Coordinates of C-alpha atoms in Angstrom, one line a residue:
M20 CA 100.9 -138.3 -138.7
T21 CA 103.7 -136.0 -138.4
D22 CA 104.9 -134.9 -135.4
P23 CA 105.8 -131.0 -135.9
S24 CA 107.5 -130.6 -133.0
R25 CA 111.0 -132.9 -134.5
A26 CA 111.9 -130.1 -136.6
F27 CA 112.5 -128.5 -133.6
R28 CA 114.9 -130.8 -131.8
T29 CA 117.9 -129.8 -132.5
P30 CA 120.2 -127.3 -130.7
I31 CA 122.4 -124.8 -131.5
W32 CA 125.4 -127.4 -130.2
P33 CA 128.7 -128.7 -132.5
G34 CA 129.4 -131.5 -130.3
T35 CA 132.2 -133.0 -130.5
A36 CA 134.6 -133.2 -133.9
A37 CA 134.3 -137.1 -133.6
P38 CA 130.7 -137.7 -132.4
S39 CA 131.3 -141.6 -132.7
I40 CA 130.6 -143.2 -129.3
P41 CA 131.7 -147.2 -129.0
T42 CA 127.9 -149.3 -128.5
L43 CA 127.5 -152.5 -127.9
P44 CA 124.0 -154.7 -129.1
L45 CA 122.1 -155.9 -126.6
G46 CA 122.3 -159.6 -126.2
A47 CA 119.6 -161.7 -125.5
A48 CA 119.8 -162.8 -122.4
E49 CA 122.4 -160.5 -119.9
R50 CA 123.8 -159.9 -116.5
A51 CA 125.4 -157.2 -114.8
D52 CA 126.5 -155.3 -111.7
L53 CA 124.2 -152.6 -112.3
V54 CA 121.6 -151.8 -115.0
V55 CA 121.8 -147.4 -115.5
V56 CA 118.0 -146.5 -117.5
G57 CA 119.4 -143.7 -119.2
G58 CA 122.3 -141.7 -121.2
G59 CA 121.8 -138.1 -120.2
I60 CA 124.8 -136.6 -117.5
L61 CA 123.0 -138.8 -114.4
G62 CA 123.2 -142.0 -116.2
L63 CA 127.0 -141.4 -118.0
A64 CA 127.7 -139.5 -115.3
T65 CA 126.7 -143.4 -112.6
A66 CA 128.5 -145.9 -115.2
L67 CA 131.5 -143.7 -115.6
S68 CA 131.9 -143.9 -112.0
A69 CA 130.8 -146.7 -110.7
A70 CA 132.8 -149.2 -113.4
R71 CA 135.9 -147.2 -112.8
S72 CA 134.7 -148.2 -109.1
G73 CA 134.9 -152.3 -110.1
L74 CA 131.5 -152.9 -111.3
A75 CA 130.1 -154.6 -114.5
V76 CA 127.8 -151.7 -115.8
R77 CA 125.0 -151.9 -118.9
L78 CA 123.3 -149.0 -119.8
V79 CA 120.3 -148.3 -122.0
E80 CA 120.0 -145.0 -123.6
A81 CA 115.9 -145.2 -125.4
D82 CA 117.0 -142.4 -128.2
A83 CA 120.3 -142.1 -129.1
I84 CA 123.4 -140.3 -127.2
G85 CA 123.2 -136.4 -127.0
R86 CA 119.2 -136.9 -127.9
G87 CA 117.8 -136.2 -124.4
A88 CA 117.4 -132.3 -122.4
S89 CA 120.7 -133.1 -121.4
A90 CA 122.6 -132.2 -124.5
L91 CA 118.8 -129.5 -125.3
N92 CA 119.5 -127.3 -121.9
G93 CA 121.4 -123.6 -122.3
G94 CA 125.1 -125.2 -121.8
Q95 CA 124.3 -122.7 -117.3
V96 CA 126.8 -124.6 -115.3
I97 CA 126.1 -123.2 -111.8
P98 CA 126.4 -124.3 -108.8
G99 CA 124.2 -124.9 -104.7
L100 CA 119.9 -125.1 -104.9
K101 CA 117.3 -123.2 -105.2
Y102 CA 116.8 -123.3 -101.2
D103 CA 120.0 -120.6 -99.5
P104 CA 122.7 -122.3 -96.7
A105 CA 120.8 -121.6 -94.4
E106 CA 117.6 -122.0 -95.2
L107 CA 119.4 -126.3 -96.4
V108 CA 120.6 -126.6 -92.5
A109 CA 116.6 -124.8 -91.2
R110 CA 115.1 -127.6 -93.8
F111 CA 117.6 -131.1 -93.1
G112 CA 119.1 -130.8 -90.1
E113 CA 122.8 -129.4 -88.9
V114 CA 124.7 -132.4 -90.2
R115 CA 122.3 -132.6 -92.6
G116 CA 122.1 -129.1 -93.9
R117 CA 125.6 -128.9 -93.8
A118 CA 126.6 -131.8 -96.7
L119 CA 124.0 -131.1 -99.0
V120 CA 125.4 -127.2 -98.4
D121 CA 129.2 -128.4 -98.6
F122 CA 128.1 -130.7 -101.9
A123 CA 126.3 -128.0 -103.7
A124 CA 128.6 -125.9 -103.1
T125 CA 131.3 -127.5 -105.7
T126 CA 128.5 -129.4 -108.0
A127 CA 130.2 -126.6 -111.1
D128 CA 134.1 -127.9 -109.9
R129 CA 132.6 -131.6 -110.8
V130 CA 131.8 -130.6 -114.4
F131 CA 135.0 -128.0 -114.7
D132 CA 137.6 -130.3 -113.1
L133 CA 136.4 -133.3 -115.2
I134 CA 136.7 -131.6 -117.9
A135 CA 140.1 -130.8 -117.3
A136 CA 141.3 -134.4 -115.7
E137 CA 139.9 -136.3 -118.4
G138 CA 141.3 -134.0 -121.5
L139 CA 137.4 -134.2 -122.8
A140 CA 136.5 -131.7 -125.9
V141 CA 134.2 -130.4 -124.2
P142 CA 133.9 -125.4 -125.1
H143 CA 134.0 -124.0 -121.9
A144 CA 134.1 -120.8 -120.1
R145 CA 134.3 -120.5 -116.1
N146 CA 133.3 -116.7 -116.7
G147 CA 130.8 -116.9 -114.5
W148 CA 127.4 -116.7 -113.8
I149 CA 124.4 -113.7 -113.0
Q150 CA 121.9 -113.8 -111.8
A151 CA 120.1 -110.7 -112.7
A152 CA 117.5 -108.7 -110.4
V153 CA 114.3 -106.7 -112.4
S154 CA 112.9 -105.6 -109.4
E155 CA 114.8 -104.2 -105.6
T156 CA 113.0 -106.9 -104.2
A157 CA 114.5 -109.3 -106.5
L158 CA 117.6 -107.8 -105.7
A159 CA 117.5 -108.0 -101.7
A160 CA 117.3 -110.7 -101.8
G161 CA 120.2 -111.9 -105.2
H162 CA 121.8 -109.8 -102.8
A163 CA 122.0 -111.3 -99.7
R164 CA 122.7 -114.8 -101.2
A165 CA 125.9 -112.9 -102.5
R166 CA 126.8 -112.4 -98.4
A167 CA 125.7 -116.4 -97.9
W168 CA 128.3 -117.4 -100.2
Q169 CA 130.6 -115.1 -100.0
A170 CA 130.6 -116.3 -95.9
L171 CA 131.3 -120.0 -96.9
G172 CA 134.7 -119.0 -99.3
A173 CA 132.8 -118.6 -102.2
P174 CA 134.0 -116.2 -105.3
A175 CA 130.6 -114.3 -104.4
E176 CA 129.8 -110.6 -105.7
T177 CA 127.0 -107.7 -105.0
L178 CA 126.4 -105.7 -108.7
D179 CA 124.3 -102.7 -108.5
A180 CA 122.8 -101.2 -111.8
A181 CA 125.3 -99.5 -113.2
G182 CA 127.8 -102.8 -112.4
I183 CA 124.8 -105.8 -114.2
A184 CA 124.9 -102.7 -117.0
A185 CA 128.3 -103.2 -117.8
F186 CA 129.0 -107.0 -117.4
T187 CA 126.0 -107.8 -119.2
G188 CA 124.9 -104.5 -122.2
A189 CA 121.2 -105.6 -120.7
R190 CA 119.2 -102.9 -120.5
G191 CA 116.2 -103.1 -117.1
Y192 CA 118.2 -105.2 -114.4
V193 CA 118.4 -103.6 -111.6
G194 CA 121.5 -105.1 -109.8
G195 CA 122.0 -108.2 -109.3
W196 CA 125.0 -111.1 -108.1
I197 CA 127.8 -112.1 -110.0
D198 CA 128.9 -116.1 -108.7
R199 CA 132.7 -116.7 -110.4
R200 CA 132.4 -120.3 -109.6
A201 CA 130.0 -120.6 -112.4
G202 CA 131.0 -121.1 -116.0
T203 CA 128.9 -122.5 -119.7
I204 CA 130.0 -125.3 -121.8
D205 CA 128.2 -127.5 -124.9
P206 CA 126.3 -129.6 -123.1
L207 CA 125.7 -131.7 -126.1
A208 CA 129.5 -132.1 -126.9
Y209 CA 129.9 -133.1 -122.5
V210 CA 127.5 -135.3 -122.6
Q211 CA 129.6 -137.2 -126.3
E212 CA 132.6 -136.9 -124.1
L213 CA 130.8 -138.5 -120.9
A214 CA 129.4 -141.1 -123.1
R215 CA 133.2 -141.8 -124.4
I216 CA 134.8 -141.8 -121.6
A217 CA 132.5 -144.3 -119.9
A218 CA 132.3 -146.4 -122.4
A219 CA 136.1 -147.0 -122.8
A220 CA 136.0 -147.2 -118.6
G221 CA 134.1 -150.1 -119.1
V222 CA 130.6 -149.5 -119.5
A223 CA 129.0 -151.5 -122.0
I224 CA 126.5 -149.1 -123.8
A225 CA 123.5 -149.7 -125.8
A226 CA 121.4 -146.4 -127.2
G227 CA 117.9 -146.9 -129.3
A228 CA 117.4 -149.3 -126.9
P229 CA 113.8 -147.9 -124.5
A230 CA 113.4 -150.1 -121.0
T231 CA 110.9 -151.7 -121.8
G232 CA 109.9 -153.5 -118.2
L233 CA 111.0 -153.7 -114.6
R234 CA 110.8 -156.2 -112.9
R235 CA 111.9 -158.4 -109.1
E236 CA 113.3 -161.2 -109.4
G237 CA 115.6 -163.9 -107.4
G238 CA 116.5 -161.1 -105.2
G239 CA 117.5 -158.9 -108.0
W240 CA 115.9 -156.9 -110.9
V241 CA 115.0 -158.0 -114.8
V242 CA 115.0 -155.0 -116.9
T243 CA 113.9 -155.6 -120.4
A244 CA 114.8 -153.0 -123.8
G245 CA 115.3 -153.5 -127.3
G246 CA 113.8 -157.1 -126.4
A247 CA 116.8 -158.3 -124.2
E248 CA 116.7 -159.0 -121.1
I249 CA 119.7 -158.0 -118.2
R250 CA 119.1 -158.9 -114.8
A251 CA 121.6 -157.3 -111.7
P252 CA 121.1 -156.4 -108.0
R253 CA 121.4 -152.8 -108.6
V254 CA 119.4 -150.5 -111.0
V255 CA 119.7 -147.1 -111.9
V256 CA 116.8 -145.2 -113.5
A257 CA 118.1 -141.3 -114.9
T258 CA 115.4 -140.8 -117.1
N259 CA 114.4 -137.4 -115.1
A260 CA 112.3 -135.0 -117.1
A261 CA 111.8 -138.4 -119.4
T262 CA 110.3 -140.9 -116.4
D263 CA 107.8 -142.6 -117.1
G264 CA 106.0 -146.1 -115.7
L265 CA 109.0 -148.4 -115.2
I266 CA 108.6 -147.5 -111.2
P267 CA 104.9 -147.5 -110.5
G268 CA 104.2 -143.6 -108.9
L269 CA 107.5 -141.9 -109.8
A270 CA 106.2 -139.8 -112.6
R271 CA 103.8 -138.5 -111.1
T272 CA 106.0 -137.3 -108.6
L273 CA 107.0 -134.0 -110.4
V274 CA 105.6 -132.1 -112.9
P275 CA 107.6 -132.1 -116.7
L276 CA 107.6 -128.2 -119.0
H277 CA 109.1 -127.3 -121.6
S278 CA 112.2 -124.7 -122.5
F279 CA 112.5 -123.1 -125.1
Q280 CA 115.7 -121.8 -126.9
I281 CA 116.6 -119.6 -129.4
A282 CA 120.3 -118.7 -130.7
T283 CA 120.3 -115.6 -132.8
A284 CA 123.0 -115.9 -136.5
P285 CA 126.5 -114.4 -135.7
L286 CA 126.3 -110.9 -135.2
P287 CA 128.6 -108.5 -135.9
E288 CA 131.4 -107.6 -133.6
R289 CA 129.9 -103.6 -133.3
L290 CA 126.5 -105.9 -131.8
L291 CA 128.8 -108.4 -130.4
A292 CA 130.9 -106.4 -128.1
G293 CA 127.6 -104.8 -126.4
V294 CA 125.9 -108.9 -125.1
L295 CA 128.3 -109.5 -122.1
P296 CA 131.2 -108.6 -123.0
G297 CA 132.1 -110.5 -120.0
G298 CA 131.5 -113.9 -121.4
Q299 CA 129.0 -114.6 -118.3
A300 CA 126.1 -117.1 -118.2
V301 CA 122.6 -114.5 -116.9
S302 CA 119.6 -116.1 -115.7
D303 CA 116.9 -113.7 -113.9
S304 CA 114.7 -113.5 -111.4
R305 CA 111.8 -113.1 -113.7
R306 CA 108.8 -115.2 -112.3
I307 CA 109.1 -117.1 -115.9
L308 CA 112.3 -116.5 -115.4
V309 CA 114.6 -115.8 -119.1
Y310 CA 118.3 -116.8 -119.2
H311 CA 120.9 -116.4 -122.0
R312 CA 124.1 -116.3 -122.9
R313 CA 127.0 -116.2 -125.8
G314 CA 126.3 -119.4 -128.1
P315 CA 129.2 -120.8 -130.3
G316 CA 130.0 -118.9 -134.2
G317 CA 129.6 -115.0 -131.9
R318 CA 125.5 -116.1 -131.7
I319 CA 123.6 -114.6 -128.7
V320 CA 121.6 -117.7 -127.2
L321 CA 118.8 -117.6 -125.4
G322 CA 116.2 -119.5 -123.4
G323 CA 113.1 -119.6 -120.7
R324 CA 110.5 -121.6 -120.2
G325 CA 107.9 -122.7 -122.8
R326 CA 104.3 -123.9 -124.0
M327 CA 103.6 -126.6 -121.8
G328 CA 101.7 -129.0 -125.1
L329 CA 104.8 -129.7 -127.8
P330 CA 105.8 -127.0 -130.5
R331 CA 104.1 -126.6 -133.2
S332 CA 106.0 -123.6 -134.9
P333 CA 108.4 -120.8 -134.5
A334 CA 105.4 -119.3 -133.5
D335 CA 105.9 -120.8 -130.6
W336 CA 108.6 -118.9 -129.1
A337 CA 107.6 -116.3 -130.6
H338 CA 108.0 -114.4 -126.5
L339 CA 112.4 -115.5 -126.0
E340 CA 112.3 -112.8 -129.5
R341 CA 110.3 -110.6 -127.7
A342 CA 112.2 -110.6 -124.1
L343 CA 116.2 -110.6 -126.6
T344 CA 114.9 -106.9 -128.1
R345 CA 113.3 -106.2 -124.7
L346 CA 116.9 -107.1 -123.4
Y347 CA 119.1 -106.1 -126.1
P348 CA 117.0 -103.6 -128.5
A349 CA 120.1 -103.5 -130.9
L350 CA 119.5 -107.0 -131.9
A351 CA 115.6 -106.3 -132.8
G352 CA 115.8 -107.5 -136.6
T353 CA 118.4 -110.1 -135.9
P354 CA 117.6 -113.6 -137.2
I355 CA 117.1 -116.5 -135.6
D356 CA 119.0 -119.1 -136.3
A357 CA 117.7 -122.6 -134.4
R358 CA 114.5 -123.0 -132.3
W359 CA 114.5 -126.2 -130.3
F360 CA 113.5 -127.5 -126.9
G361 CA 113.9 -130.1 -123.9
R362 CA 111.7 -131.8 -121.5
V363 CA 112.9 -131.3 -118.0
A364 CA 112.1 -131.8 -114.6
V365 CA 110.6 -130.3 -111.4
T366 CA 110.4 -131.1 -108.0
T367 CA 106.8 -129.8 -105.5
D368 CA 109.2 -128.5 -103.2
H369 CA 112.0 -127.5 -105.1
L370 CA 114.9 -129.7 -104.1
P371 CA 116.0 -132.6 -105.7
H372 CA 114.2 -135.9 -104.6
L373 CA 116.8 -139.6 -104.6
H374 CA 114.9 -142.6 -103.8
R375 CA 115.5 -146.1 -103.4
P376 CA 111.5 -147.5 -103.5
E377 CA 112.9 -151.1 -102.8
P378 CA 116.1 -153.2 -102.8
G379 CA 118.4 -152.9 -105.0
L380 CA 116.5 -150.4 -106.8
F381 CA 116.9 -146.4 -107.1
A382 CA 116.4 -142.6 -108.6
F383 CA 117.2 -139.4 -108.7
V384 CA 114.7 -137.2 -109.6
G385 CA 114.4 -133.2 -110.1
C386 CA 116.9 -130.3 -111.6
Q387 CA 115.1 -127.7 -111.1
G388 CA 117.1 -125.2 -112.9
R389 CA 120.8 -125.9 -112.1
G390 CA 121.2 -130.3 -113.9
V391 CA 124.5 -129.5 -115.6
G392 CA 126.4 -129.3 -111.8
L393 CA 123.5 -131.5 -110.4
M394 CA 124.3 -134.2 -112.3
T395 CA 126.9 -134.8 -112.7
A396 CA 128.1 -134.6 -109.2
M397 CA 125.8 -137.0 -108.5
G398 CA 126.1 -139.6 -110.4
L399 CA 129.9 -138.6 -110.0
A400 CA 129.0 -139.5 -106.0
L401 CA 126.2 -142.2 -106.9
G402 CA 128.7 -145.3 -108.8
P403 CA 131.1 -145.7 -105.9
A404 CA 128.3 -145.5 -102.9
L405 CA 126.6 -148.1 -104.7
A406 CA 130.1 -150.8 -105.1
A407 CA 130.2 -149.9 -101.8
D408 CA 126.5 -150.2 -100.8
A409 CA 126.8 -147.2 -98.7
V410 CA 123.4 -144.5 -100.3
D411 CA 122.7 -143.9 -97.4
A412 CA 126.3 -141.5 -96.8
L413 CA 125.1 -139.4 -99.3
P414 CA 124.4 -135.8 -99.5
F415 CA 121.0 -136.4 -100.9
P416 CA 118.8 -138.7 -97.8
V417 CA 117.0 -141.2 -99.3
S418 CA 113.0 -140.2 -99.2
P419 CA 109.2 -142.3 -100.6
I420 CA 107.8 -142.3 -103.7
R421 CA 105.3 -138.9 -103.2
P422 CA 102.5 -139.2 -106.1
I423 CA 101.7 -135.2 -106.7
P424 CA 98.0 -135.3 -105.9
L425 CA 95.6 -135.1 -108.9
H426 CA 98.3 -134.9 -110.7
G427 CA 96.8 -134.1 -114.1
L428 CA 95.2 -131.1 -112.6
R429 CA 98.1 -130.5 -111.6
Q430 CA 100.0 -129.5 -115.1
I431 CA 97.0 -127.4 -116.1
G432 CA 97.0 -125.2 -112.7
V433 CA 101.2 -124.8 -113.6
A434 CA 99.9 -123.2 -117.0
A435 CA 98.1 -121.2 -115.7
A436 CA 100.1 -120.1 -113.3
I437 CA 102.3 -119.5 -115.6
T438 CA 100.1 -117.5 -117.8
S439 CA 99.5 -115.6 -114.9
Y440 CA 103.3 -115.1 -113.6
R441 CA 103.8 -113.3 -117.6
L442 CA 101.8 -110.9 -117.1
L443 CA 102.7 -109.6 -113.8
D444 CA 106.6 -109.9 -115.2
A445 CA 105.2 -107.9 -118.1
L446 CA 104.2 -105.3 -115.8
E447 CA 107.0 -104.8 -113.1
R448 CA 109.1 -104.7 -116.4

């Protein structure tokens, strides 16, 4: 049976001009110092940094590079975590909490510094990110968050109604704040370029080689992928929302969701001038948030949560088209050039989780909407930590795998909550 969702897996991002990525087919039996499962941002950044730390790295990816959620997102590079600095310190203690704050503060730096240092062919802009408030309660929380980061030296500013209108040109926002550490990238080009420099660093990449087995043997690990077996003392499973049964129980620690996006046709200058004139990315404070930015060729890209099941037709993106004209009434009737979606994963505590279920086996999951910066920074830190056997020194504590009780029912509950939250958001306009 034909899968109708396959028609909606091509984003608007042009990617690199020369997307050819050096790959090395798997042999029947191989050995490596590290096997990385997953060729998204986390997997590629981990493989790159591990190879540059002296490890022989084999990376296996189930699909082509750039076909997963790492290249299907909105390309927003947002520092920080879902928790404010004081909350992280209260939750993890002074030492670990401060380390997490320091790490979270610099995740966007890791992306833009890497692009600059490596000369990556990745379209990008570091104009900031705006969190827009749709209620006075959300505005107070946003201003408190801005002040907390300001106190730590971050270039954050509060915005009143007039300020946010000037930055966004949108209707319906009562204010917000801007974090100038943030920005936007072409996520497809970024993944392709990470793969290119990882291969140049010596990472052996096998695309179209899904990992189907993982077993412990002789003090190390054997990964079965693409019909071959790879033996290594260390394995990193970097599959996030695509996590399956490779590590028992891991998939049941996550709630998988779909992030849907639309891109308008190129706008005439008279319309484009009134939409995000400064080029910032925006996320709003709704329970089911909407995020948007300028895209390639004078388009506007807008995204948000989609249906829990796979999409079947363009009608599944109708809620985003309504959001677009709610924010920008002048865009009513603008043709939609593209509709696409990616699978994301959230944790119940809204924090990323670092797992080491057995010696030499690692996983890092849960982007919480900040995957570009978070997974880049974590991957660049994880590779050297693996080489030095110093994973416990990373800012995120190693935590046990705790599957969500009644996991299947939790997904049904999330679907019901999304419907309820959309109603509440509509009433709050």
